[in-house]
CSV table of C-alpha atoms in Angstrom, one decimal:
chain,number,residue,atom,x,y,z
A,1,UNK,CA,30.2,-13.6,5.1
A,2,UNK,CA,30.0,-10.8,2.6
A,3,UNK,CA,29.1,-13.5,-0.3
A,4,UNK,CA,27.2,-15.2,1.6
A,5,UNK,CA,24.2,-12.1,1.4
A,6,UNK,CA,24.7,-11.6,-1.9
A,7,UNK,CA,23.7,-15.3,-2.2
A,8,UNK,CA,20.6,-14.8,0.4
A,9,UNK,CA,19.4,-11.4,-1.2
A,10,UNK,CA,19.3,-13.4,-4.8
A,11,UNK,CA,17.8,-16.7,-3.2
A,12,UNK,CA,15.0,-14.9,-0.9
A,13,UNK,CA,13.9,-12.9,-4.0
A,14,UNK,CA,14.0,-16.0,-6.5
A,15,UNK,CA,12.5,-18.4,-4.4
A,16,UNK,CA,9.7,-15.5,-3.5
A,17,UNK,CA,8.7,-14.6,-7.3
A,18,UNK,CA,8.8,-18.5,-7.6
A,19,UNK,CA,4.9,-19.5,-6.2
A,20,UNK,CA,3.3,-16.1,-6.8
A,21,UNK,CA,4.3,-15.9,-10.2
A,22,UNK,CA,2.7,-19.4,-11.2
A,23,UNK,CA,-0.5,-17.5,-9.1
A,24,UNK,CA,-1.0,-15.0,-11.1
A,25,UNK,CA,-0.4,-16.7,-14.2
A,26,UNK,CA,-3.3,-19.1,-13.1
A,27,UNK,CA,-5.4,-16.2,-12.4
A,28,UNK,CA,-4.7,-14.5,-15.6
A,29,UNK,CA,-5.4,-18.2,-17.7
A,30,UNK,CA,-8.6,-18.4,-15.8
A,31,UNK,CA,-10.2,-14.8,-15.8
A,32,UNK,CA,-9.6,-15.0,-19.6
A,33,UNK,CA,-11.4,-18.2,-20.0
A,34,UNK,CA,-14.1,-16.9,-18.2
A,35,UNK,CA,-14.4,-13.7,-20.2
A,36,UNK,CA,-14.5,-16.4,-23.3
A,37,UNK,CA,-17.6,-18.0,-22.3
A,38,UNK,CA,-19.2,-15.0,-21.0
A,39,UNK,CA,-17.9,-11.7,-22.7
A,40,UNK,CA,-21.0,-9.5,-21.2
A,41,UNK,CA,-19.6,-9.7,-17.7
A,42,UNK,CA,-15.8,-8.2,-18.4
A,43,UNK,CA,-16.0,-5.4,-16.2
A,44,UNK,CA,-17.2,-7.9,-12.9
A,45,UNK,CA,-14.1,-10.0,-14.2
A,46,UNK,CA,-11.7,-7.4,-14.4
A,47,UNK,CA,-12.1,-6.2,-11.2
A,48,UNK,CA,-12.1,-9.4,-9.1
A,49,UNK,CA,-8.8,-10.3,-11.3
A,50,UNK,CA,-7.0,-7.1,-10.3
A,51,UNK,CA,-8.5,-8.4,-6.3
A,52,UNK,CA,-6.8,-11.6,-6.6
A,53,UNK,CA,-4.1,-10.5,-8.5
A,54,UNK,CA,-3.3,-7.5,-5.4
A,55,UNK,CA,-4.1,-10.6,-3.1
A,56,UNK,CA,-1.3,-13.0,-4.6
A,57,UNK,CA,1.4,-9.7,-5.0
A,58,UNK,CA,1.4,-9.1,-1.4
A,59,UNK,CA,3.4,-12.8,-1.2
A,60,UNK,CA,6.3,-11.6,-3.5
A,61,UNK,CA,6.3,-8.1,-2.2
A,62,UNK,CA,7.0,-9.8,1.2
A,63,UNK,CA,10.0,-11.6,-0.3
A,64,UNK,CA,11.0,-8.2,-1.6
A,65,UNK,CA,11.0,-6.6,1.7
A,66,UNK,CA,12.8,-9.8,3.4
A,67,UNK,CA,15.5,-8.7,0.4
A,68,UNK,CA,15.3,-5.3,0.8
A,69,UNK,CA,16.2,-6.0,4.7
A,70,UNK,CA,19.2,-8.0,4.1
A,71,UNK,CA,20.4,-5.8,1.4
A,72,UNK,CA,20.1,-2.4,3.3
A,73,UNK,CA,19.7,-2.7,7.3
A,74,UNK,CA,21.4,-6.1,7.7
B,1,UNK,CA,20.4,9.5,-3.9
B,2,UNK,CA,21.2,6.8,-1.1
B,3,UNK,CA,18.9,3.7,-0.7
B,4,UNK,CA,17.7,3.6,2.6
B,5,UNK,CA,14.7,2.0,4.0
B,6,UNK,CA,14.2,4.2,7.2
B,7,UNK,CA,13.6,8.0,6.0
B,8,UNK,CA,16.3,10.5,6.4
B,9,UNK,CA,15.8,13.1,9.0
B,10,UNK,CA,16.4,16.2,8.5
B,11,UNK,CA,16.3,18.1,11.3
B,12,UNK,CA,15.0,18.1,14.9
B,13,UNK,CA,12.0,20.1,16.2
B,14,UNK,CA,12.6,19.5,20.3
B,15,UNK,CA,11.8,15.4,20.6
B,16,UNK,CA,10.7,15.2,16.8
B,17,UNK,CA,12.6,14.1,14.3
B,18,UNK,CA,11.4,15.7,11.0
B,19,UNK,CA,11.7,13.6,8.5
B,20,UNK,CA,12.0,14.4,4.3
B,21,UNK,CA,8.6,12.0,4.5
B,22,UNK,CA,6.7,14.3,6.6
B,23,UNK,CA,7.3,17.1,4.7
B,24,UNK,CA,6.5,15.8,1.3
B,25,UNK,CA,2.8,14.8,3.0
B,26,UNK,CA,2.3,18.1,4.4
B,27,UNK,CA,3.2,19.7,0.5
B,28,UNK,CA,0.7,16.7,-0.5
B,29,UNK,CA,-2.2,17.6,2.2
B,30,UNK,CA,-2.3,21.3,1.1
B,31,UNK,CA,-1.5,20.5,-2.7
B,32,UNK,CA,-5.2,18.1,-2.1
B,33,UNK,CA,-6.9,20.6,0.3
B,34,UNK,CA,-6.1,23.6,-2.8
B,35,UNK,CA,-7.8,21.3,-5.4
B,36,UNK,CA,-10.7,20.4,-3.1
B,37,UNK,CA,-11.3,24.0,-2.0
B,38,UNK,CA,-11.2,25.2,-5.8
B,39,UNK,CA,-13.5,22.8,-6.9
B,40,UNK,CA,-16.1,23.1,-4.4
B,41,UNK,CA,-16.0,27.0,-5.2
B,42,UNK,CA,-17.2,26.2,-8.9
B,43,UNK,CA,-19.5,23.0,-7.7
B,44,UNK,CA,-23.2,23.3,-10.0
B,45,UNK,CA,-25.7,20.2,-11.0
B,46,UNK,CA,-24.4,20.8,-14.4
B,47,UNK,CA,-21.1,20.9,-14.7
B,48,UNK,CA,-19.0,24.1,-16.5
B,49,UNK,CA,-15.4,23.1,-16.2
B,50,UNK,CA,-13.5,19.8,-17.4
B,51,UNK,CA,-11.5,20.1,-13.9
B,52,UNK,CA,-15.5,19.8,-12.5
B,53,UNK,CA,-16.6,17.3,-15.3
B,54,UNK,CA,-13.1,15.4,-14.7
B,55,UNK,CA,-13.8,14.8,-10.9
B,56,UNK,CA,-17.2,14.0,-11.2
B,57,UNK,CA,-16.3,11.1,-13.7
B,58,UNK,CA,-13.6,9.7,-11.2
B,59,UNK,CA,-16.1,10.3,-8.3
B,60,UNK,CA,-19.2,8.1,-10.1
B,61,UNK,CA,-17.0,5.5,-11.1
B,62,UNK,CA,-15.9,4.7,-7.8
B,63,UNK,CA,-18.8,5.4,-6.2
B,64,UNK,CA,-20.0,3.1,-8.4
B,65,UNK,CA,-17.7,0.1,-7.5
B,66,UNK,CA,-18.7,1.1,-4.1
B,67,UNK,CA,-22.6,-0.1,-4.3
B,68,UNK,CA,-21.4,-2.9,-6.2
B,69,UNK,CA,-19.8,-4.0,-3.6
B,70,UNK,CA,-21.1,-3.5,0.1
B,71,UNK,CA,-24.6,-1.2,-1.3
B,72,UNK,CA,-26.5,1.6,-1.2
B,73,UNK,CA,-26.7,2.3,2.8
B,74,UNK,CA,-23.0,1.5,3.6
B,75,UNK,CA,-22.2,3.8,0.4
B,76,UNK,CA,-23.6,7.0,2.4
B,77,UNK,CA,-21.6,5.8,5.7
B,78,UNK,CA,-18.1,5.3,4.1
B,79,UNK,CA,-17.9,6.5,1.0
B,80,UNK,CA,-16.1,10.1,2.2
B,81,UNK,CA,-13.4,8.0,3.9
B,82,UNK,CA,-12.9,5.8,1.0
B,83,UNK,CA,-12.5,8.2,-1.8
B,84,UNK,CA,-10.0,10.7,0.8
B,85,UNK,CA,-8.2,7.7,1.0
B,86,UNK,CA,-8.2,7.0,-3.0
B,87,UNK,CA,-6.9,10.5,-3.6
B,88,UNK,CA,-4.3,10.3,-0.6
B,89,UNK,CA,-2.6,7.6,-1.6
B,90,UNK,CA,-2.6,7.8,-5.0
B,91,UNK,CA,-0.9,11.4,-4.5
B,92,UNK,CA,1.6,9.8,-2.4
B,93,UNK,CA,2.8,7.2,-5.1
B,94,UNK,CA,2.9,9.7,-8.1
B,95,UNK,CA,4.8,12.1,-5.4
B,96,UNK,CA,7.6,9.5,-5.3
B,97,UNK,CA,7.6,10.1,-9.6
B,98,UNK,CA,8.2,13.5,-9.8
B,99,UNK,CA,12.1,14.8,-10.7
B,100,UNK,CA,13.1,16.9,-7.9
B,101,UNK,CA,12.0,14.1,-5.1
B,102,UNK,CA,15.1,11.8,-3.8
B,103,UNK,CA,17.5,13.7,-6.2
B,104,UNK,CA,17.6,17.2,-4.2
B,105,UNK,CA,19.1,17.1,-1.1
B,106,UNK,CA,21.9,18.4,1.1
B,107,UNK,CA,25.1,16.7,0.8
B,108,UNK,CA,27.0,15.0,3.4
B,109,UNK,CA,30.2,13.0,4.1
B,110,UNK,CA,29.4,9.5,3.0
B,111,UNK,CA,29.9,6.7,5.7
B,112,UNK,CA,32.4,4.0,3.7
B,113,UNK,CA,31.4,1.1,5.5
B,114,UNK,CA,27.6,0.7,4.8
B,115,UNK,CA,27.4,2.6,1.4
B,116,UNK,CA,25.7,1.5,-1.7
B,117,UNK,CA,25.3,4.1,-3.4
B,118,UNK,CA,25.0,4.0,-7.3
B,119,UNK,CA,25.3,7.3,-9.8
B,120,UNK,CA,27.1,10.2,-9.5
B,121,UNK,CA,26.8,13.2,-6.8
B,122,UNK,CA,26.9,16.9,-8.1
B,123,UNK,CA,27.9,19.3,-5.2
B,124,UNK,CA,27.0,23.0,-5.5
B,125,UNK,CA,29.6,24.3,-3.6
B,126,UNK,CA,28.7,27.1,-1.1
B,127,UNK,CA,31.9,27.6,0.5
B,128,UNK,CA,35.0,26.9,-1.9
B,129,UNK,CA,36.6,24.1,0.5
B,130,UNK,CA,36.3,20.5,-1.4
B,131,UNK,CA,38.7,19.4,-4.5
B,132,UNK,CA,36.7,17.7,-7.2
B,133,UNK,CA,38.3,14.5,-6.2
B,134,UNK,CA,36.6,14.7,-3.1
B,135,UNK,CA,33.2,15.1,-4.6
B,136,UNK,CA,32.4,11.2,-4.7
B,137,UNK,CA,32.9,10.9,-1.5
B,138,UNK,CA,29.7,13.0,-0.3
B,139,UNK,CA,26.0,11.6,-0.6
B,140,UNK,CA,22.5,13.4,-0.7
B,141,UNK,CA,19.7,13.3,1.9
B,142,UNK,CA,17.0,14.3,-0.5
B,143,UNK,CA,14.5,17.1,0.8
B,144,UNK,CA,11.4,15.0,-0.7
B,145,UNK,CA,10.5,11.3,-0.3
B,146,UNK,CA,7.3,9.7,-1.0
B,147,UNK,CA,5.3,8.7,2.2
B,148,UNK,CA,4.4,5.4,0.5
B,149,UNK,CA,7.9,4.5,0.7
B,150,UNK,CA,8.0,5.2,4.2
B,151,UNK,CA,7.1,2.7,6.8
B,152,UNK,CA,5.2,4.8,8.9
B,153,UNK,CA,3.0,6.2,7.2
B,154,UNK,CA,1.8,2.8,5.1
B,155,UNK,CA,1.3,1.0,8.8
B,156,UNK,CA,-0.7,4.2,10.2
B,157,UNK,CA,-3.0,4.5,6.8
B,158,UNK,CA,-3.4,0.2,7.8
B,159,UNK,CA,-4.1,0.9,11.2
B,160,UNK,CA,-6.7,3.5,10.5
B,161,UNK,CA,-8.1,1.3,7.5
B,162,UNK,CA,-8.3,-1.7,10.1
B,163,UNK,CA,-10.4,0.2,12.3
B,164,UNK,CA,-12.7,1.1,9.8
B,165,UNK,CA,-13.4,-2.7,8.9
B,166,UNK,CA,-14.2,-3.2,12.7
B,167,UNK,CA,-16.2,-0.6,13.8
B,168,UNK,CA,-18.2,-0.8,10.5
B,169,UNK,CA,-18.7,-4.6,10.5
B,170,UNK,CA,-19.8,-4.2,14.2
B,171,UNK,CA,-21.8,-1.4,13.4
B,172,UNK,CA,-23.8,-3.4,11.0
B,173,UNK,CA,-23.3,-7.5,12.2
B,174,UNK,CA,-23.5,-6.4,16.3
B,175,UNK,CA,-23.4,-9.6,17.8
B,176,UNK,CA,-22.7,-12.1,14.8
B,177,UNK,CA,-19.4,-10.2,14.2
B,178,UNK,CA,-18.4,-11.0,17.7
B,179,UNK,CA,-19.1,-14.3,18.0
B,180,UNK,CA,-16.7,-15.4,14.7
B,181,UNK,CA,-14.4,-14.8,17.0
B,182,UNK,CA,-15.0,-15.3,21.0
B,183,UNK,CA,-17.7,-18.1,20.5
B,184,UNK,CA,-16.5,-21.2,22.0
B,185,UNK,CA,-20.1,-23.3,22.2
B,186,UNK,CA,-19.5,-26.6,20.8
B,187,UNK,CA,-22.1,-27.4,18.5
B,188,UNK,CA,-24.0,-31.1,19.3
B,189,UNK,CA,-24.7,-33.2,16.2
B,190,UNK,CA,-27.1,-36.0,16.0
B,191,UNK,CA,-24.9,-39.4,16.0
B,192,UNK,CA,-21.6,-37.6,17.7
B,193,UNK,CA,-21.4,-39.2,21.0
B,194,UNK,CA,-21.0,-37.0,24.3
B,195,UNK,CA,-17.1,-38.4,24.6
B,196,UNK,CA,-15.8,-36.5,21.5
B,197,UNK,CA,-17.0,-32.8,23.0
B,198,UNK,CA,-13.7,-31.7,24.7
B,199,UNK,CA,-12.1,-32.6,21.1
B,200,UNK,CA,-14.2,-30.7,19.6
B,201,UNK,CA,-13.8,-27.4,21.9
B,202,UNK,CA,-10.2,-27.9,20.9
B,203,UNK,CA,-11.5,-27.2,17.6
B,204,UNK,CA,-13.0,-24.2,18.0
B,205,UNK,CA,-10.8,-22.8,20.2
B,206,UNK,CA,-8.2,-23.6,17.4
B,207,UNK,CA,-10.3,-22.2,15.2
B,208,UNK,CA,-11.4,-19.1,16.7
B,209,UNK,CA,-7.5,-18.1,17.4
B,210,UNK,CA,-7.1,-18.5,13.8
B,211,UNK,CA,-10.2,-16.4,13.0
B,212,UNK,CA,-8.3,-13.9,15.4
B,213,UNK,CA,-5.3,-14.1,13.7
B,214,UNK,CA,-6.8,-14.0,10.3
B,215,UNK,CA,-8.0,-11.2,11.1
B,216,UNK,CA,-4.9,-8.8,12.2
B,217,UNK,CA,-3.0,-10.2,9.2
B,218,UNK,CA,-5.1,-7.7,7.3
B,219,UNK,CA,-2.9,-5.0,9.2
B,220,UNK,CA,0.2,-6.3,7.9
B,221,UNK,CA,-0.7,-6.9,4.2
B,222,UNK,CA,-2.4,-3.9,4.0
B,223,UNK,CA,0.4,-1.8,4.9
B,224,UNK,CA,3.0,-3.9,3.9
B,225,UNK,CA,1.6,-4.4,-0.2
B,226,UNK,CA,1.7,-0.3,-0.7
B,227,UNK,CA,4.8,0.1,1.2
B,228,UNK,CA,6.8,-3.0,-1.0
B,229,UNK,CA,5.3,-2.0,-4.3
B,230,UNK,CA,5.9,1.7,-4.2
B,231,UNK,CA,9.5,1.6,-2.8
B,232,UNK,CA,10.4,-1.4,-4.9
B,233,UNK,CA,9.9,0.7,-7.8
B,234,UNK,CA,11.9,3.4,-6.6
B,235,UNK,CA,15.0,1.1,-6.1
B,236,UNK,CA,13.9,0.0,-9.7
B,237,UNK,CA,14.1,3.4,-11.0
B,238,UNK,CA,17.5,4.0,-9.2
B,239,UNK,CA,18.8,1.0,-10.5
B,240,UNK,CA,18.3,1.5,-14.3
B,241,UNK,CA,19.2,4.7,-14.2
B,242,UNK,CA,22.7,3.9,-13.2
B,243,UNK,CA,22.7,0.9,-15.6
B,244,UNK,CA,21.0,2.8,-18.9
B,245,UNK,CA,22.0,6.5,-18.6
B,246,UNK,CA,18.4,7.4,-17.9
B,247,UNK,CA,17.3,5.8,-21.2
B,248,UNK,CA,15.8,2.4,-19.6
B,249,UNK,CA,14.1,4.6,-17.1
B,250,UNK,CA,11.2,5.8,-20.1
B,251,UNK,CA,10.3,2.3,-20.5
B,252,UNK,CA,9.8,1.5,-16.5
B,253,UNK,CA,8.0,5.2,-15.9
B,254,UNK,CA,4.5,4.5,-17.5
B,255,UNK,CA,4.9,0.9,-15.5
B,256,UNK,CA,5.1,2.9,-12.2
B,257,UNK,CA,2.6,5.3,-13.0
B,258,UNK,CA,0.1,2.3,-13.8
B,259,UNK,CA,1.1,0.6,-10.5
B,260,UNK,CA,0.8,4.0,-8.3
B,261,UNK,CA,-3.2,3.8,-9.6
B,262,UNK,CA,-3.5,-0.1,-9.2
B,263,UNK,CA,-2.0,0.0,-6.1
B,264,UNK,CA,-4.3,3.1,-4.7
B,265,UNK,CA,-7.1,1.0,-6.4
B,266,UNK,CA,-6.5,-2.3,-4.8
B,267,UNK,CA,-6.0,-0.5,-1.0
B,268,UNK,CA,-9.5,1.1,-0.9
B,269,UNK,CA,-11.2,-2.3,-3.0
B,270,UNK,CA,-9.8,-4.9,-0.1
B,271,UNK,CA,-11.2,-2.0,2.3
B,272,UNK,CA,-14.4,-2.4,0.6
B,273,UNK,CA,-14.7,-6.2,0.0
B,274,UNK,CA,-13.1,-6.8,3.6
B,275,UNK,CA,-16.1,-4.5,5.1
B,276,UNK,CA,-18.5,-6.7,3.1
B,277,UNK,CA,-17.1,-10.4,4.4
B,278,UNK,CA,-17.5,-8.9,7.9
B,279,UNK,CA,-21.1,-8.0,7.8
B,280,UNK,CA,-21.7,-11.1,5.7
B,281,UNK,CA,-21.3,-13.1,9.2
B,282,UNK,CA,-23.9,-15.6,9.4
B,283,UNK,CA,-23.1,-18.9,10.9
């Protein structure tokens, strides 16, 4: 059994990362294009990029914790 | 240092378990109250100072992205809240940062079975009673941990947070706010026939628990997001130390400084922007 959590811990924090890292990489591809065709606007950008960007952590984060709980208190 | 994601207590007060959390925010709420009360002793229109000019910056610029966000007249109404809140947390995160917290501590016999403790433990001896073969075999309960990696305190800072995005939007909506979630009038369309109606109160009463639910999700990712990130870099911390010899940990310390402020930012912004979605109820 002890193998088997070591193989749980890896998976739940691979397969979290997994969707919200493709998220924020779309974020990130898009804000930029925006700030490309409208450069006067950056700071409006910025901030609703690091919104989204705290919105699509919070998925990953939760896979962390789900690790965290198997590795620790399980 | 052990990992653990409960806080260590440290001793008992009666029913109350005192906890090394607890009393790194008390050293945080009177290290906050000194700076407020010296600055408010030197406060002028012009400022004299650069700890006066320096607080006034931070306090425009967010009061700023305040009125950007939900205006003027909810500014006035929240804006104390929000900015206690800004400093708070923040505090909290850069707490967990400093060198004495989660390395000073009283040593204890380990418990073998559930240990995964990393690194080395150096025991100042008070009593000349352990060998120094026996030294690995005791582990620290740190005096100072910070609250942000602490369950509690991230779920009460939601609570109250949660709260505040009710009783505002209600304050301001009344009525609308209300009915987003308990209205269950079906709406009659031209050219739907009378038969489909109890389909579509199904609809809406699907629809309104999800509102519901929507909405108390909030709690969780609120409280959850500081409580992930900040601990997460802890264990970070804890692990490259162990693996580097303390080298590795100069590269990740500016990373976790930069996250304690994005993470303080992004708590009172989804404060904000959630206050403005509720009072924007019109349907």
């Amino acid at each position: 059994m002890e193998e088997l959590k070591y193989i749980a811990i890896a998976l739940a924090i691979g397969l979290g990362t997994l969707g919200p890292g493709i998220g924020l990489g779309l974020t990130a591809s898009k804000a930029v294009e925006a700030l490309g065709r409208n450069p006067e606007v950056e700071n409006k950008i910025r901030t609703l990029m690091i919104l989204g960007m705290g919105l699509i952590e919070v998925l990953a984060i939760f896979a962390l914790v789900i690790a965290f709980l198997i590795a620790f208190v399980l | 240092m052990a990992l653990s994601i409960k806080p260590e207590v440290l001793f008992n007060a009666g029913n109350f378990e005192v906890t090394n959390s607890f009393i790194s925010y008390i050293f945080i709420i009177l290290f906050t109250s000194f700076i407020y009360i010296l600055i408010s002793k030197k406060i002028s229109i012009y400022p004299k100072s650069k700890l006066g000019l320096g607080v006034e910056i931070i306090i425009e610029s967010l009061k700023k992205t305040c009125e950007d966000v939900v205006g003027t007249k909810i500014t006035k109404e929240i804006f104390t809240f929000i900015f206690s809140f800004f400093v708070l947390i923040l505090f909290s995160n850069l707490f967990g940062l400093m060198p004495f917290t989660g390395s000073i501590g009283i040593a204890h016999p380990k418990d073998e079975s559930k240990s995964v403790s990393l690194g080395s433990v150096y025991v100042i001896e008070l009593q000349e009673t352990s060998h120094n073969e026996e030294k690995n075999k005791f582990e620290i309960i740190p005096f100072f941990r910070s609250p942000s990696a602490d369950l509690n305190f991230t779920v009460s800072m939601g609570i109250i947070t949660f709260l505040l995005i009710q009783i505002t939007a209600l304050k301001h909506a009344k009525i609308e706010y209300l009915k987003k979630f308990f209205d269950l009038r079906v709406p009659i369309y031209k050219g739907i026939k009378i038969i489909f109606t109890p389909i579509m109160f199904v609809i809406n009463l699907f629809w309104r628990l999800l509102e519901t639910v929507l909405e108390l999700s909030k709690l969780i990712s609120f409280s959850f997001r500081l409580f992930g990130s900040i601990f997460a870099g802890e264990v970070l911390l804890f692990v490259i130390t162990s693996l580097t010899l303390g080298i590795g940990t100069l590269l990740i310390f500016p990373i976790e400084i930069f996250v304690s402020f994005i993470q303080a930012f992004v708590f009172i912004f989804l404060t904000l922007v959630f206050i403005k979605v509720g009072i924007d109820t019109h349907h």
